[in-house]
CSV table of C-alpha atoms in Angstrom, one decimal:
chain,number,residue,atom,x,y,z
A,1,MET,CA,-54.0,-44.5,18.9
A,2,PRO,CA,-53.9,-45.1,22.8
A,3,SER,CA,-52.2,-42.5,24.6
A,4,TYR,CA,-49.6,-44.6,26.5
A,5,ILE,CA,-48.4,-44.9,22.6
A,6,ARG,CA,-48.9,-41.0,22.1
A,7,SER,CA,-46.9,-40.1,25.4
A,8,ARG,CA,-44.2,-42.6,24.3
A,9,ALA,CA,-43.8,-41.1,20.9
A,10,ALA,CA,-43.6,-37.8,22.6
A,11,GLU,CA,-41.0,-38.8,24.5
A,12,ARG,CA,-39.1,-40.1,21.9
A,13,LYS,CA,-39.5,-37.1,19.8
A,14,ARG,CA,-38.4,-34.6,23.1
A,15,ARG,CA,-35.3,-37.0,23.5
A,16,HIS,CA,-34.7,-36.7,20.1
A,17,ARG,CA,-34.5,-32.9,19.9
A,18,HIS,CA,-32.3,-32.9,23.2
A,19,SER,CA,-29.6,-34.6,21.8
A,20,ILE,CA,-29.8,-32.8,18.8
A,21,MET,CA,-29.6,-29.6,20.9
A,22,GLN,CA,-26.3,-31.3,22.5
A,23,ALA,CA,-24.7,-32.3,19.8
A,24,MET,CA,-25.1,-28.6,18.2
A,25,ASP,CA,-23.6,-26.9,21.8
A,26,LYS,CA,-20.6,-29.3,21.7
A,27,ARG,CA,-20.1,-28.2,17.9
A,28,THR,CA,-20.4,-24.5,19.0
A,29,ALA,CA,-18.6,-25.1,22.0
A,30,ALA,CA,-16.0,-27.2,20.3
A,31,ALA,CA,-15.7,-24.1,17.4
A,32,ALA,CA,-15.3,-21.4,19.7
A,33,PRO,CA,-12.2,-22.1,21.6
A,34,SER,CA,-10.3,-22.0,17.7
A,35,ARG,CA,-11.8,-19.0,17.0
A,36,SER,CA,-10.5,-17.6,20.2
A,37,THR,CA,-7.5,-19.2,19.5
A,38,ALA,CA,-6.9,-17.9,16.6
A,39,ARG,CA,-7.7,-14.5,17.5
A,40,THR,CA,-5.1,-14.9,20.1
A,41,TRP,CA,-2.1,-16.1,17.9
A,42,LEU,CA,-3.5,-13.4,15.4
A,43,ALA,CA,-2.6,-10.5,18.1
A,44,LEU,CA,0.2,-12.3,18.6
A,45,ALA,CA,1.4,-11.8,15.8
A,46,GLY,CA,0.0,-7.7,15.5
A,47,TRP,CA,2.2,-7.3,18.8
A,48,LEU,CA,5.4,-9.1,17.1
A,49,ALA,CA,4.6,-7.0,13.5
A,50,LEU,CA,4.2,-3.7,15.8
A,51,ALA,CA,7.8,-3.9,17.6
A,52,PHE,CA,9.7,-5.2,14.5
A,53,ALA,CA,8.0,-2.4,12.5
A,54,THR,CA,9.6,0.1,15.0
A,55,ALA,CA,13.2,-1.9,14.6
A,56,ALA,CA,12.5,-1.4,10.6
A,57,ILE,CA,11.8,2.3,10.8
A,58,GLY,CA,15.1,2.5,13.1
A,59,GLY,CA,16.7,0.7,11.1
A,60,VAL,CA,16.4,2.7,7.9
A,61,ALA,CA,18.0,5.4,9.7
A,62,SER,CA,20.8,3.2,10.6
A,63,VAL,CA,21.7,1.8,6.9
A,64,GLN,CA,24.9,4.1,7.2
A,65,ALA,CA,25.5,2.8,11.4
A,66,PRO,CA,28.3,0.4,10.7
A,67,GLN,CA,30.6,3.1,8.8
A,68,PHE,CA,29.5,6.0,11.4
A,69,TYR,CA,29.8,4.2,14.5
A,70,ALA,CA,33.1,3.0,13.3
A,71,GLN,CA,34.5,6.8,12.9
A,72,LEU,CA,33.6,7.3,16.6
A,73,ALA,CA,36.0,7.4,19.3
A,74,GLN,CA,34.7,4.8,21.8
A,75,PRO,CA,35.2,3.8,25.5
A,76,SER,CA,37.1,0.5,26.4
A,77,TRP,CA,33.8,-1.1,27.2
A,78,SER,CA,32.2,-0.5,24.1
A,79,PRO,CA,30.7,-3.6,22.4
A,80,PRO,CA,31.4,-4.6,19.1
A,81,PRO,CA,29.0,-3.6,16.8
A,82,GLY,CA,28.0,-7.3,15.5
A,83,VAL,CA,26.4,-7.2,19.2
A,84,PHE,CA,23.6,-4.9,18.5
A,85,GLY,CA,21.8,-6.5,15.9
A,86,PRO,CA,21.1,-9.7,18.1
A,87,VAL,CA,20.3,-8.1,21.3
A,88,TRP,CA,17.7,-5.9,19.9
A,89,THR,CA,16.3,-8.6,18.3
A,90,LEU,CA,15.6,-10.2,21.1
A,91,LEU,CA,14.1,-7.6,23.0
A,92,TYR,CA,11.8,-6.5,20.4
A,93,ALA,CA,10.8,-10.4,20.6
A,94,LEU,CA,10.2,-9.8,24.3
A,95,MET,CA,8.7,-6.5,24.0
A,96,ALA,CA,6.4,-7.8,21.3
A,97,VAL,CA,5.3,-11.3,23.9
A,98,ALA,CA,4.8,-8.7,26.9
A,99,ALA,CA,2.4,-6.7,25.1
A,100,TRP,CA,0.5,-9.6,23.9
A,101,LEU,CA,0.5,-11.1,27.3
A,102,VAL,CA,-1.4,-8.0,28.6
A,103,TRP,CA,-3.5,-7.8,25.8
A,104,ARG,CA,-4.9,-11.0,26.7
A,105,ALA,CA,-6.0,-9.5,30.4
A,106,PRO,CA,-9.4,-8.7,30.7
A,107,ALA,CA,-9.9,-4.9,29.3
A,108,SER,CA,-9.6,-2.3,32.0
A,109,ALA,CA,-8.4,1.6,32.4
A,110,LEU,CA,-5.3,0.1,33.6
A,111,ARG,CA,-4.5,-2.2,31.0
A,112,SER,CA,-5.4,1.0,28.0
A,113,ARG,CA,-2.9,2.9,30.0
A,114,ALA,CA,-0.2,0.5,29.8
A,115,LEU,CA,-0.6,-0.6,26.7
A,116,THR,CA,-0.6,3.3,25.5
A,117,LEU,CA,2.6,3.7,27.6
A,118,PHE,CA,4.4,0.5,25.6
A,119,CYS,CA,3.3,2.4,22.1
A,120,VAL,CA,4.5,5.6,23.5
A,121,GLN,CA,8.1,3.9,24.5
A,122,LEU,CA,7.9,2.4,20.9
A,123,ALA,CA,8.0,5.7,19.1
A,124,LEU,CA,10.7,7.2,21.2
A,125,ASN,CA,12.5,3.8,20.5
A,126,GLY,CA,12.2,4.5,16.9
A,127,LEU,CA,12.9,7.9,17.2
A,128,TRP,CA,16.5,7.4,18.9
A,129,SER,CA,18.1,5.7,15.6
A,130,TRP,CA,17.3,8.8,13.6
A,131,LEU,CA,18.6,11.5,16.4
A,132,PHE,CA,21.8,9.2,16.8
A,133,PHE,CA,22.6,7.7,13.5
A,134,ALA,CA,20.5,10.0,10.9
A,135,TRP,CA,20.8,13.1,11.9
A,136,HIS,CA,24.1,12.6,14.5
A,137,LEU,CA,22.6,14.6,17.4
A,138,GLY,CA,24.4,13.5,20.3
A,139,ALA,CA,22.4,15.6,22.9
A,140,GLY,CA,18.8,14.8,21.4
A,141,ALA,CA,19.7,11.3,21.1
A,142,LEU,CA,20.5,11.4,25.1
A,143,ALA,CA,17.5,13.3,25.8
A,144,ASP,CA,15.4,10.7,23.7
A,145,ILE,CA,17.1,7.9,25.7
A,146,ALA,CA,16.3,9.6,28.8
A,147,LEU,CA,12.1,9.9,28.1
A,148,LEU,CA,12.6,6.1,26.9
A,149,TRP,CA,14.1,5.3,29.8
A,150,LEU,CA,10.8,7.1,31.8
A,151,ALA,CA,8.5,5.2,29.5
A,152,VAL,CA,9.8,2.0,29.9
A,153,ALA,CA,9.8,2.1,33.3
A,154,ALA,CA,6.4,3.4,33.7
A,155,THR,CA,5.6,0.6,31.2
A,156,LEU,CA,7.3,-2.1,33.2
A,157,ALA,CA,5.6,-1.2,35.8
A,158,GLY,CA,2.1,-1.3,34.3
A,159,PHE,CA,2.8,-4.3,32.9
A,160,TRP,CA,3.7,-6.0,36.3
A,161,ARG,CA,0.5,-4.7,38.0
A,162,ILE,CA,-1.8,-6.7,35.2
A,163,ARG,CA,0.7,-9.5,34.4
A,164,PRO,CA,3.9,-10.0,36.4
A,165,LEU,CA,5.6,-12.1,33.8
A,166,ALA,CA,4.6,-9.4,31.2
A,167,GLY,CA,6.4,-6.8,33.4
A,168,ALA,CA,9.7,-9.3,33.9
A,169,LEU,CA,9.8,-9.7,30.1
A,170,LEU,CA,10.6,-5.9,29.8
A,171,LEU,CA,13.5,-5.8,32.7
A,172,PRO,CA,16.4,-6.7,29.9
A,173,TYR,CA,15.0,-4.4,27.9
A,174,LEU,CA,15.5,-1.4,30.7
A,175,ALA,CA,18.6,-2.9,31.5
A,176,TRP,CA,19.9,-2.5,27.9
A,177,ILE,CA,18.6,1.0,27.9
A,178,SER,CA,20.3,1.7,31.0
A,179,PHE,CA,23.7,0.8,29.3
A,180,ALA,CA,22.6,2.3,25.9
A,181,ALA,CA,21.9,5.5,27.8
A,182,ALA,CA,25.6,5.6,29.4
A,183,LEU,CA,27.1,4.4,25.7
A,184,ASN,CA,25.1,7.4,24.4
A,185,PHE,CA,26.5,9.9,26.9
A,186,THR,CA,30.0,8.6,26.8
A,187,LEU,CA,30.5,8.7,22.7
A,188,TRP,CA,28.6,12.4,22.9
A,189,ARG,CA,31.1,13.8,24.9
A,190,MET,CA,33.7,11.2,23.6
A,191,ASN,CA,32.9,13.0,19.8
A,192,PRO,CA,31.8,16.5,20.1
A,193,GLN,CA,33.0,17.1,16.3
A,194,LEU,CA,30.9,14.4,14.8
A,195,LEU,CA,27.7,14.4,17.6
A,196,GLY,CA,27.5,17.9,18.0
């Protein structure tokens, strides 16, 4: 077989191998984003589950909350009981999205600290309902909400440094906790017999 025919055949084989390799690379590249996308959405579901698990833990303590809340002397600026559920649902969703946005940022010590603070504030959040509604400890609930406020402010600052949008998503939460702290204090002072 003449050498020019052999070189043509070798060139065809090389091109064929090259096209196979390119096709495999394209398939691998196409599959990677779908795995990455699936992992990203799974992570969002995880952060939502964590936030709403905290809500559920607080909800267990709040089973008798409507009856107990109705017994309390209320300030004129106290919202009706039906406002709390929708507000907290929105706030838990915003918290989860904020944590997810930070989780998506490149790994760093700052990200780890911010997400740890996020988990600490969730624990304090869940504890408040037990202190106030289940155990009727007005002063304990007030101390908890003061620590919660500090933890949320620190989390917000940490999130803001990583992803400003994530920090901004926590602003309504911090505002609501500020209002809730004032309400907690007022209810405790107005109801010493029920919130001893």
